[in-house]
Every structure is written in structure tokens, then in C-alpha cells.
XYZ file of C-alpha atoms in Angstrom:
578
model
C -41.520 1.667 31.756
C -41.282 -2.120 31.619
C -39.837 -4.202 34.501
C -36.118 -5.498 33.750
C -34.603 -9.046 34.578
C -31.488 -9.657 36.586
C -28.323 -8.057 35.278
C -27.091 -11.567 35.209
C -30.058 -12.911 33.225
C -29.907 -10.105 30.794
C -26.203 -10.509 30.232
C -26.461 -14.200 29.694
C -29.093 -14.163 27.312
C -27.171 -11.402 25.134
C -26.203 -12.295 21.520
C -22.417 -11.459 21.563
C -20.115 -11.225 18.882
C -16.770 -12.678 18.421
C -14.221 -10.151 19.955
C -12.303 -10.112 16.568
C -15.495 -9.042 15.047
C -15.939 -6.094 17.363
C -12.414 -5.310 17.081
C -12.607 -5.232 13.022
C -15.721 -2.985 13.150
C -14.227 -0.887 15.688
C -10.811 -0.389 13.152
C -8.679 -2.328 15.392
C -6.031 -4.344 13.579
C -6.049 -8.095 14.128
C -2.196 -7.900 14.609
C -2.921 -5.758 17.546
C -5.218 -8.196 19.118
C -4.201 -10.818 21.696
C -7.317 -13.188 22.229
C -8.409 -14.349 25.884
C -10.998 -16.421 24.649
C -13.733 -16.073 22.225
C -15.214 -12.756 23.712
C -12.394 -10.645 25.078
C -8.982 -9.654 24.007
C -6.046 -7.334 24.790
C -5.001 -4.430 22.504
C -1.553 -4.346 22.400
C 0.481 -1.000 22.437
C 1.612 -1.252 18.548
C -1.675 0.114 18.227
C -0.805 3.548 20.101
C 2.332 3.962 17.412
C 0.050 3.088 14.333
C -2.631 5.151 15.240
C -0.472 8.196 16.248
C -0.950 10.650 13.437
C -4.872 10.322 13.413
C -7.188 13.103 14.876
C -8.954 12.826 18.332
C -12.605 12.000 18.546
C -14.654 13.752 21.067
C -14.078 13.165 24.652
C -16.801 13.073 27.106
C -16.101 12.031 30.986
C -19.280 10.746 33.172
C -19.546 12.063 36.445
C -22.395 12.275 39.173
C -24.061 13.756 42.192
C -22.791 12.306 45.760
C -23.317 8.815 45.955
C -26.361 7.227 47.925
C -27.090 4.033 48.931
C -29.683 3.859 46.251
C -27.179 3.935 43.356
C -27.339 6.423 40.853
C -26.004 4.392 37.769
C -22.896 6.024 36.508
C -21.544 2.934 34.969
C -24.778 2.055 33.424
C -25.356 5.685 31.682
C -21.483 5.315 30.514
C -22.579 1.935 29.042
C -25.871 3.161 27.828
C -24.603 6.535 26.304
C -21.986 4.964 24.159
C -24.639 2.408 23.120
C -26.990 4.957 22.034
C -23.826 6.977 20.001
C -22.642 3.778 18.539
C -25.786 1.568 17.757
C -28.568 4.414 17.106
C -27.049 7.795 16.186
C -24.679 6.468 13.619
C -21.450 7.506 15.520
C -18.252 5.474 16.066
C -18.520 5.295 19.937
C -16.232 3.882 22.544
C -16.655 3.313 26.357
C -13.823 3.319 28.454
C -14.234 2.017 32.158
C -12.406 0.745 34.959
C -11.873 -2.977 35.873
C -13.946 -3.710 39.188
C -12.236 -4.696 42.299
C -13.237 -7.817 43.694
C -13.701 -6.345 47.231
C -16.677 -4.299 46.237
C -18.042 -7.498 43.753
C -17.547 -9.936 46.917
C -18.570 -6.995 49.501
C -21.278 -4.711 49.288
C -21.450 -3.094 46.070
C -21.600 -6.190 43.755
C -20.234 -5.928 40.220
C -19.611 -2.894 38.238
C -20.306 -3.712 34.603
C -23.329 -1.532 34.266
C -26.734 -3.019 34.817
C -30.247 -3.742 33.027
C -29.925 -3.532 29.241
C -26.915 -1.044 29.502
C -23.972 -3.658 30.432
C -20.559 -4.615 29.177
C -20.181 -8.375 28.688
C -19.527 -11.219 29.585
C -20.372 -9.764 32.690
C -18.826 -12.795 34.785
C -15.509 -11.835 33.049
C -15.755 -8.333 33.617
C -16.261 -8.647 37.418
C -14.087 -11.585 38.174
C -10.206 -11.737 37.156
C -10.974 -10.778 33.565
C -7.459 -10.877 32.130
C -5.591 -11.027 35.430
C -4.529 -7.356 35.483
C -5.112 -6.807 39.052
C -3.548 -9.809 40.014
C -0.563 -8.777 38.457
C -0.607 -5.445 40.094
C -0.790 -7.331 43.531
C 2.206 -9.419 42.644
C 4.332 -6.283 41.650
C 3.238 -4.260 44.673
C 4.124 -7.266 47.021
C 7.515 -8.158 45.271
C 8.501 -4.530 45.984
C 7.350 -4.855 49.747
C 9.305 -8.322 49.999
C 12.628 -6.547 48.327
C 12.270 -3.774 51.296
C 12.235 -6.277 53.976
C 15.086 -8.194 52.413
C 17.230 -5.702 51.920
C 16.952 -4.422 55.279
C 17.705 -7.862 56.796
C 20.617 -8.804 54.504
C 22.105 -5.223 55.198
C 21.797 -5.757 58.951
C 23.143 -9.654 58.904
C 26.418 -8.463 56.392
C 26.829 -5.125 58.368
C 29.751 -3.084 56.691
C 30.517 -6.129 54.234
C 27.294 -5.653 52.500
C 28.408 -3.932 49.404
C 31.619 -5.823 49.004
C 29.488 -9.315 49.124
C 26.566 -8.264 46.814
C 27.940 -5.282 44.871
C 24.974 -2.956 45.856
C 25.152 0.025 47.765
C 24.106 0.335 51.402
C 20.679 1.792 51.567
C 20.664 2.086 55.298
C 16.573 2.290 55.245
C 15.067 3.857 58.121
C 12.298 1.302 59.265
C 10.174 3.973 60.961
C 9.819 5.734 57.668
C 8.682 3.183 55.419
C 5.354 3.901 53.778
C 5.065 0.796 51.430
C 2.388 -1.735 52.116
C 1.467 -4.810 50.988
C -1.934 -5.405 49.149
C -4.584 -7.653 48.487
C -7.819 -7.414 46.275
C -10.261 -8.633 48.882
C -11.777 -6.684 51.980
C -10.158 -7.953 54.767
C -9.940 -5.454 57.867
C -8.257 -8.134 59.982
C -4.734 -7.040 57.478
C -5.414 -3.133 58.212
C -2.786 -3.413 60.788
C -0.382 -6.101 61.414
C 3.123 -6.690 62.844
C 5.871 -8.536 60.642
C 9.251 -9.628 61.253
C 12.276 -8.502 59.460
C 14.172 -11.357 60.903
C 14.793 -13.282 64.028
C 15.039 -10.188 66.512
C 13.151 -7.194 64.726
C 9.570 -6.705 64.003
C 7.781 -3.609 62.673
C 4.007 -2.584 62.095
C 2.835 -2.400 58.868
C -0.699 -3.110 56.939
C -2.247 -4.184 53.843
C -4.343 -1.796 51.380
C -6.647 -3.233 48.738
C -5.035 -3.298 45.631
C -6.900 -0.974 43.610
C -5.835 1.983 46.049
C -2.329 1.049 45.439
C 0.298 3.343 43.605
C 1.187 0.362 41.281
C -2.563 0.696 40.301
C -2.117 4.468 39.825
C 1.091 3.538 37.831
C -0.933 1.204 35.594
C -3.638 3.832 35.187
C -1.434 6.903 34.366
C 1.472 5.398 32.263
C 1.482 6.966 28.791
C 3.319 3.663 27.377
C 5.667 0.882 28.478
C 8.754 3.101 28.877
C 6.814 5.682 30.853
C 5.496 2.760 33.214
C 9.044 1.672 33.884
C 9.961 5.337 34.700
C 7.166 5.577 36.974
C 7.670 2.331 38.882
C 11.384 3.323 39.326
C 10.399 6.583 40.924
C 8.084 4.950 43.484
C 9.386 6.026 46.958
C 8.800 3.579 49.825
C 11.219 5.023 52.509
C 13.796 7.762 53.533
C 16.986 6.587 54.638
C 18.853 7.330 57.879
C 19.945 10.653 56.340
C 16.717 11.791 55.457
C 16.920 11.155 51.447
C 13.935 9.038 49.496
C 14.310 5.408 48.935
C 13.092 4.493 45.499
C 12.023 1.372 43.596
C 14.810 2.212 41.624
C 17.384 2.147 44.480
C 16.096 -1.227 45.321
C 16.977 -2.758 41.893
C 13.457 -4.250 41.647
C 11.725 -1.605 39.177
C 12.526 -3.597 36.212
C 11.053 -6.870 37.578
C 7.890 -5.046 38.779
C 7.615 -3.714 35.097
C 8.356 -7.317 33.745
C 5.204 -8.519 36.039
C 3.010 -5.662 34.484
C 4.128 -6.067 30.647
C 0.860 -7.558 29.822
C -1.326 -5.712 32.181
C -0.430 -2.283 30.386
C -2.467 -3.537 27.542
C -6.202 -2.872 27.263
C -8.915 -5.138 27.454
C -11.393 -5.381 24.832
C -14.923 -6.238 25.252
C -18.211 -5.207 24.107
C -21.827 -3.978 25.324
C -25.047 -5.893 25.107
C -25.673 -3.829 21.896
C -21.913 -5.014 20.495
C -20.323 -1.779 20.578
C -16.631 -1.802 21.842
C -15.481 -1.062 25.253
C -12.103 -0.916 27.106
C -11.738 -2.121 30.389
C -8.520 -1.140 32.090
C -6.979 -0.281 35.152
C -9.036 0.104 38.684
C -7.777 2.740 40.796
C -10.257 3.546 43.511
C -12.170 7.080 43.507
C -12.014 8.075 47.140
C -8.531 6.872 47.603
C -6.795 7.133 44.546
C -7.413 9.088 41.505
C -10.559 6.900 40.471
C -10.392 6.764 36.655
C -9.572 4.137 34.066
C -5.948 4.287 31.813
C -4.695 6.835 29.722
C -3.746 4.219 27.243
C -6.977 2.854 26.726
C -8.220 6.448 25.893
C -5.648 7.157 23.762
C -6.291 4.336 21.605
C -10.227 4.802 21.556
C -9.782 8.563 20.958
C -7.978 7.841 17.916
C -10.715 4.993 16.541
C -13.979 6.644 17.735
C -16.194 9.882 17.194
C -16.825 9.837 20.749
C -15.531 8.270 23.807
C -17.181 7.976 26.838
C -14.877 7.547 29.906
C -15.974 7.299 33.499
C -14.741 8.697 36.679
C -14.966 7.284 40.114
C -17.730 8.468 42.291
C -19.132 12.290 42.097
C -17.652 15.422 40.740
C -15.671 16.372 43.763
C -13.667 13.449 43.504
C -13.301 11.380 40.338
C -13.873 14.064 38.100
C -11.656 16.774 39.776
C -8.793 13.935 39.729
C -9.768 13.262 36.178
C -9.229 17.160 35.340
C -5.806 17.853 37.604
C -4.213 14.404 37.618
C -5.127 12.167 34.286
C -5.578 15.097 31.969
C -2.292 16.621 32.921
C -0.460 13.590 32.440
C -2.515 12.669 29.092
C -2.481 16.014 27.704
C -6.055 15.287 26.498
C -8.774 17.725 26.920
C -12.368 16.676 27.494
C -15.326 18.231 25.325
C -17.949 17.823 27.645
C -19.181 16.171 31.107
C -22.284 14.272 31.972
C -23.576 14.482 35.527
C -25.498 11.587 36.494
C -28.441 12.136 39.056
C -31.754 10.483 40.128
C -34.843 11.573 41.599
C -34.653 9.338 44.421
C -30.645 10.249 45.212
C -32.039 14.066 45.112
C -34.924 13.158 47.721
C -32.093 11.775 49.780
C -30.019 14.820 49.581
C -32.843 16.810 50.380
C -33.542 15.231 53.744
C -35.281 12.071 52.735
C -35.270 9.111 55.523
C -32.255 6.768 55.683
C -32.033 3.752 53.431
C -31.217 0.332 54.919
C -29.892 -2.182 52.844
C -32.546 -5.425 52.628
C -35.491 -3.105 53.658
C -38.410 -1.815 51.686
C -38.227 2.084 50.544
C -39.842 4.626 52.518
C -42.857 5.774 50.651
C -40.770 9.173 50.285
C -38.865 7.659 47.431
C -41.745 5.988 45.619
C -44.279 8.590 46.144
C -44.255 12.443 44.442
C -42.326 14.731 46.675
C -41.403 18.152 45.120
C -40.201 19.481 48.075
C -37.365 17.049 49.162
C -36.521 17.185 45.140
C -36.246 20.946 45.100
C -33.904 20.773 48.610
C -31.623 18.130 46.808
C -31.032 19.695 43.852
C -28.800 21.673 45.557
C -26.386 18.889 45.784
C -26.830 18.554 42.084
C -26.060 22.213 41.340
C -22.870 22.208 43.465
C -21.469 19.407 41.080
C -22.677 21.186 37.964
C -20.889 24.200 39.565
C -17.456 21.905 39.802
C -17.762 21.178 35.961
C -18.587 24.307 34.787
C -15.742 25.774 37.033
C -13.198 23.547 34.798
C -14.607 25.201 31.804
C -16.420 22.131 30.351
C -19.919 21.985 29.238
C -22.159 20.134 31.446
C -25.378 17.526 30.526
C -27.413 16.215 33.141
C -28.632 12.741 32.801
C -31.578 12.104 34.799
C -31.695 8.463 35.380
C -35.434 7.838 35.686
C -37.124 5.040 37.845
C -40.882 3.916 37.037
C -42.153 5.424 40.218
C -40.624 9.141 39.190
C -43.244 11.357 38.240
C -43.211 13.703 35.241
C -43.292 16.786 37.600
C -40.264 15.553 39.593
C -38.171 14.958 36.201
C -39.185 18.264 34.945
C -38.018 20.070 38.402
C -34.723 18.317 38.324
C -34.259 19.632 34.786
C -35.586 23.159 35.466
C -32.940 23.371 38.528
C -29.965 21.928 36.502
C -30.434 24.504 33.619
C -30.744 26.966 36.307
C -27.379 25.898 37.660
C -25.533 26.211 34.215
C -26.098 22.815 32.840
C -25.900 22.987 29.090
C -28.829 20.476 28.877
C -30.829 18.356 31.428
C -32.602 15.086 30.184
C -34.272 12.077 31.426
C -32.695 8.563 30.436
C -34.185 5.228 30.282
C -30.977 3.156 29.043
C -31.123 0.732 32.086
C -34.536 -0.751 30.787
C -34.199 0.314 27.084
C -30.488 0.036 26.399
C -28.955 2.599 23.942
C -32.489 3.385 22.587
C -33.599 5.169 26.007
C -30.199 7.162 25.659
C -30.834 8.692 22.091
C -31.723 12.118 23.509
C -28.822 12.099 26.006
C -26.922 11.321 23.337
C -28.018 14.061 21.145
C -27.495 16.700 24.179
C -23.960 15.390 24.485
C -23.370 15.554 20.847
C -24.419 19.242 21.110
C -22.606 20.254 24.411
C -19.269 18.834 22.406
C -19.662 21.470 19.687
C -19.935 24.361 22.573
C -17.040 26.611 23.464
C -14.557 24.947 25.714
C -12.358 26.704 28.123
C -10.832 23.667 30.040
C -8.458 25.007 32.511
C -6.977 23.900 35.908
C -7.816 25.570 38.972
C -4.146 25.441 40.420
C -0.708 25.703 39.005
C 1.735 22.907 39.803
C 4.162 25.222 41.194
C 1.808 26.397 43.843
C 2.766 25.146 47.241
C 1.406 22.296 48.595
C -0.663 23.294 51.425
C -2.164 25.822 48.797
C -3.079 23.336 46.258
C -4.969 21.579 49.050
C -6.637 24.873 50.143
C -7.709 25.485 46.163
C -9.382 22.280 46.224
C -10.919 22.263 49.496
C -12.582 25.964 48.804
C -13.319 25.855 45.035
C -14.636 22.215 44.825
C -15.755 21.232 48.215
C -17.019 24.803 49.608
C -14.864 24.631 52.337
C -14.114 27.698 54.436
C -10.361 26.764 55.131
C -8.262 23.722 55.789
C -6.500 22.511 58.925
C -3.390 19.898 59.477
C -2.223 17.891 61.837
C 1.027 17.894 63.328
C 2.092 15.067 61.298
C 0.488 16.216 58.284
C 2.479 19.376 58.790
C 5.742 17.477 59.193
C 5.201 15.789 55.959
C 4.010 18.726 54.154
C 7.499 20.212 54.982
C 9.524 17.086 54.313
C 7.863 16.935 50.777
C 8.574 20.264 49.925
C 12.281 19.529 50.871
C 12.494 16.331 48.982
C 11.497 18.083 45.828
C 7.519 16.860 45.659
C 6.365 20.097 45.995
C 5.181 20.331 42.080
C 3.108 17.155 41.880
C -0.721 17.421 41.573
C -2.947 16.665 44.547
C -4.933 13.438 44.567
C -7.477 13.977 47.864
C -8.456 10.970 49.658
C -11.893 11.839 51.464
C -15.134 10.162 51.927
C -17.371 9.672 48.861
C -20.645 10.117 50.772
C -20.188 13.857 51.303
C -18.947 16.870 49.677
C -17.149 17.313 52.854
C -14.661 14.937 54.709
C -17.551 13.990 57.050
C -20.041 11.425 55.730
C -22.645 12.827 58.250
C -22.505 16.272 56.397
C -25.133 15.917 53.828
C -26.506 17.547 50.740
C -23.980 20.884 50.514
C -22.045 21.370 53.576
C -20.948 24.939 54.430
C -18.788 26.748 56.924
C -16.610 23.681 57.367
C -12.841 23.143 58.117
C -11.185 20.539 56.190
C -8.847 18.485 58.213
C -5.742 16.896 56.815
C -4.520 14.283 59.107
C -1.947 12.705 56.823
C 0.128 13.107 53.696
C 1.507 10.364 51.428
C 3.594 10.852 48.162
C 3.091 8.953 45.370
C 5.946 10.038 43.518
C 5.875 7.206 40.584
C 2.083 7.776 40.039
C 2.662 11.384 40.125
C 0.788 13.127 43.118
C 0.760 13.782 46.537
C -2.630 12.587 48.390
C -3.689 14.215 51.649
C -5.912 11.780 53.620
C -8.867 13.892 55.050
C -11.004 12.572 57.923
C -11.238 8.837 58.645
C -10.181 7.008 55.558
C -9.869 3.487 55.214
C -7.541 2.222 52.913
C -8.455 -1.519 53.249
C -12.545 -1.806 53.486
C -14.422 -4.460 55.619
C -16.656 -6.810 54.630
C -20.395 -6.090 55.681
C -22.518 -8.413 57.825
C -24.146 -9.984 55.004
C -21.489 -9.840 52.167
C -22.500 -10.144 48.364
C -20.518 -13.142 48.204
C -23.221 -15.231 50.545
C -25.254 -15.276 47.038
C -22.659 -16.090 44.429
C -22.243 -19.728 43.532
C -22.038 -22.376 40.907
C -24.793 -24.342 39.377
C -25.047 -27.794 37.920
C -24.220 -26.872 34.634
C -20.820 -24.617 35.714
C -22.822 -21.428 35.410
C -22.110 -18.523 37.946
C -25.053 -17.454 39.758
C -25.952 -14.790 42.321
C -23.679 -12.202 40.818
C -25.009 -8.866 40.407
């Protein structure tokens, strides 16, 4: 296989088409477009109504094995597969992906536009600001936070005269019950726990979360139209009053203003791949904390225009895929036709007991020389994720992203183990080095999988008690023997049931580095109890999310952040972005 230039060099050398030409070829009417420069545009929601009567295309979700520091290439596979279908197999194809957070972009991961010859472009725009949607989410979130503290201050200052003076009811918020945090789209561990002043006499503890973990971001991703977003924002629960009743953004009279801040952010962003096939980039909820999927609106528009829509779910099948099924599909009413499970020989070697990988250090020979024993052991992780997909009733196709050092025997072993685990097919893919041409075999396998019988169904009904829904996911998705609740979590669970939140789906927040809650438990952990230390209610977004194990909702920067390599040259071009 040939060597590949840097992602930024490849992206910069691409021959891009004007975004209006991409739109025209994709069937997007010029009246639905709002240009943001020459190579990106927003698609307004008139498209939803104009296309409503068209049949949907095939719906394919891309997931993966448990992530490793080696990188499995899930976004690369999403873009590569859409290029194969759209530019090589004669199909109308869209990719629908999330907008990356600048936290990881400037932190440890770098950008998320794909890689090699399977990228969404312009790469710099994709990874930096795009059209400002994440900033709009940040502003809306923090407006609500400011409204809470201002309301408490004025009620305190005016006392019994508050309603007479303002014409608004006295909410009597209990400050000890406030769950709404401020957000920022930068990794900043110093803001995890802070103290703020409500007035000159009263201080309270609070925190910042990263924007893409916020409920407002989840609302943006799960809203089905502008009116639905307005209603969801109004339902956001921020605290309880001293009588124990929920206090919402609607009670604070701020949901309308939040909607105004998000009125442009709700429109998906149209971009293109290196092979000039269309990409809708929209919303960016984290996959280990939030539900980890791009927007329902983008998928709905794409499905009316395409034969195949390839969307990506964050992290592995135990996280983004499970939430795609139980949360996103529940609210969208859409049914996936097939799933792609991305893996690499290297990742399976690591799951099979390979030596640790240290950033900046050369790979151990275990990862660059044939080692069938490690691959075979690690295939247990792959089999588990195939099992999750099959449990949801969806055909699974395994994409083996091949590296130069992988041997034919190793790739063949992965294929055999995948088929034995119930995959519909398992094929090697070289889309990183060859673009869509390297994913043609994968594309044909996906097309065939979409023609297979589909028995998609949920693992739990919404009317099931909260604890039982959590237990179902823990046992049937993670393989846990049981769950345990802290005293705090048990009290929250009981309170949520009383407040009427019990019929919401579950959005598990746990590490992405293990199928379990513990990143130290590798491959396929067994006989573990999943600890739930806290529960939070995202009523506007429409889910309960249990925090399992040690979870950070505001990441920190590593010792050598990615931003140390990013600069601008004498011609004004970005350098060092990856």
C-alpha cells in the first residue's frame, strides 16, 4: 500500500466544487441554501417540508470496537464508504457526521474530519468554528445559567414584592438542587469545580462542562424541527423549588431567547468529501457523556435525497450505537437498515493483551509484526460488539481498516472470527490510502446487508422503571452481572420517578475505553457490577443519564496539547492541524 501525505496536505490539495454545485447534484434546491463562503452552506428547514412525501433511502450507522490510542478510523470509514457508494458504485449517497469539539481538536485527539483520502473538506473549516453552531449552543446554555442566578438574586432582594414589581411568579429556587452548569468548548480542568457569587452575601458551588456534553447540544441534535426544539428547551429542568417541584427554563421565561440564539444552528451544514460527494455536518454531542450522534434533522433531510445515508455513532457499539438505537431512533422514528463495525488488526492486538501504547513513542513490534495469537484473543472484543448490533436486530458488516504492516493471515483471521460471531460480512478496507476506491468492497457488502431481513427492536420499553432500564443495558449490552446504586443515586432515582421522569430512555455516561465502567478492564470484562454514582435528568433532551464510575464532563489538556503544533504561516494558512 502506498504511503499517504498528511491529512492537511491532502485536504489542501483537493479539487473542491462550489457548494452550490454540490447541492445541485445532491438534489438540494438553491432556495434551501444559505451560503457561508464558497465551500459550505446551511440547509434551511424548508427542505424538511418540501421533501416530506419522498420515500427514505437506506439508513446505515457506523460504529466500532472499543477505542484504543491507535485509532480505529470510524469517521474515515464513514466518509470512505459514502465516497465508495456515491462516486464508484453509482448510488446517491450522503454522509451525516457530527461537528467536532474544539476541546479534542486542541487537546489530544486532533480534528475529526476523517483522514487520508477519506475526509470532509475544507478540513480547517470543519474542525475550527464551521458556521458557529457550537458557539450558539454555548451562548444559549450560559444565558440559562445567568437567568437562574439573576432570578434568585432578584427574588432575594425584592422578597415578597417580587411578583408585584416584575409580574413574574416567585420561583423560590432551592440553590442546593441546581443542576445547570455553565459550559465552554475548550478543555479546562481548572473550571471543573468553581464557586460563584449570587450576590454580595451568598456564594454557591458550581462547575463548567464542555459544551458538547451539554443538554442544549443534545436538544439541538434530537430536535425534529424548530417548534420541537423550542418545546424541548422549555422542558429543561434546572433545579427544584423549596417545595420539591421541578423548575424549568420555561418557568424562567428564557427558553424563547435560547431558541432565538439557536435559530440558525438548527440548520445542518452542507460540505463535501474529497471526492465531491455531499456531507451534512450537524451537532456534536459527546459519545461517552451525551448520546454521541449527529442530528435527526440532517438524517431526515439526507434520507429524502439519497439512496444511502451513512451516519456515525460516537465511540463503540456499547456507547454511541446503543444510544443511537434507544434515543435517536426513538425520537426520529427512523429504523436503521444495517450497521458497520469498524476494527483494525492493531486494535484487536491491543485488546488481546498487546503492550501499552505511549504517545510519541515507536510502536512495539507486536503491532507491526504478525501475531495471530494476539489478534485471536482480541477478536473477543469484536465479537462482543457484533453481538450488540445483532441483539438490536440489525445486520452487521465488519470493516477491517487495513494498515501496511497487517498480514493476509491476520486479516483473514479477523474475517473468520467476525463471521463466526454473526456478522453478515467482514471485508478489508483501504479507504484511508485509496479513498472511495478502497471501500468499494465494503460498499457492496453494505448494500447487500441492507437487503437482508431487519428485526430492529429496542431492548427495553419506556414504561420499564428507571433502575430496570439501566440494569437491562448493563447486562445485555455491557455484559455486567448486575448494577449498584450509591445512596445519592438511589435518592435521585426515587425523586425522578416522583417527578414523572420515569418514562424517559437512558443515556449511560461511562468510559469509552472499556465495555465496562472501568478503563482498566480490557477486552471483554466479565462478572463485574456496574456502579451508578449519580443520575441526572435531561428532560428537555429527553433522557436520564446515569454517571457510572469516574466520569469527567469537562476534560483537561494533556502535557503536550495538540494546539502546540498549530500555527499560521506567512501566507495566512493554518499549519499543524490534524
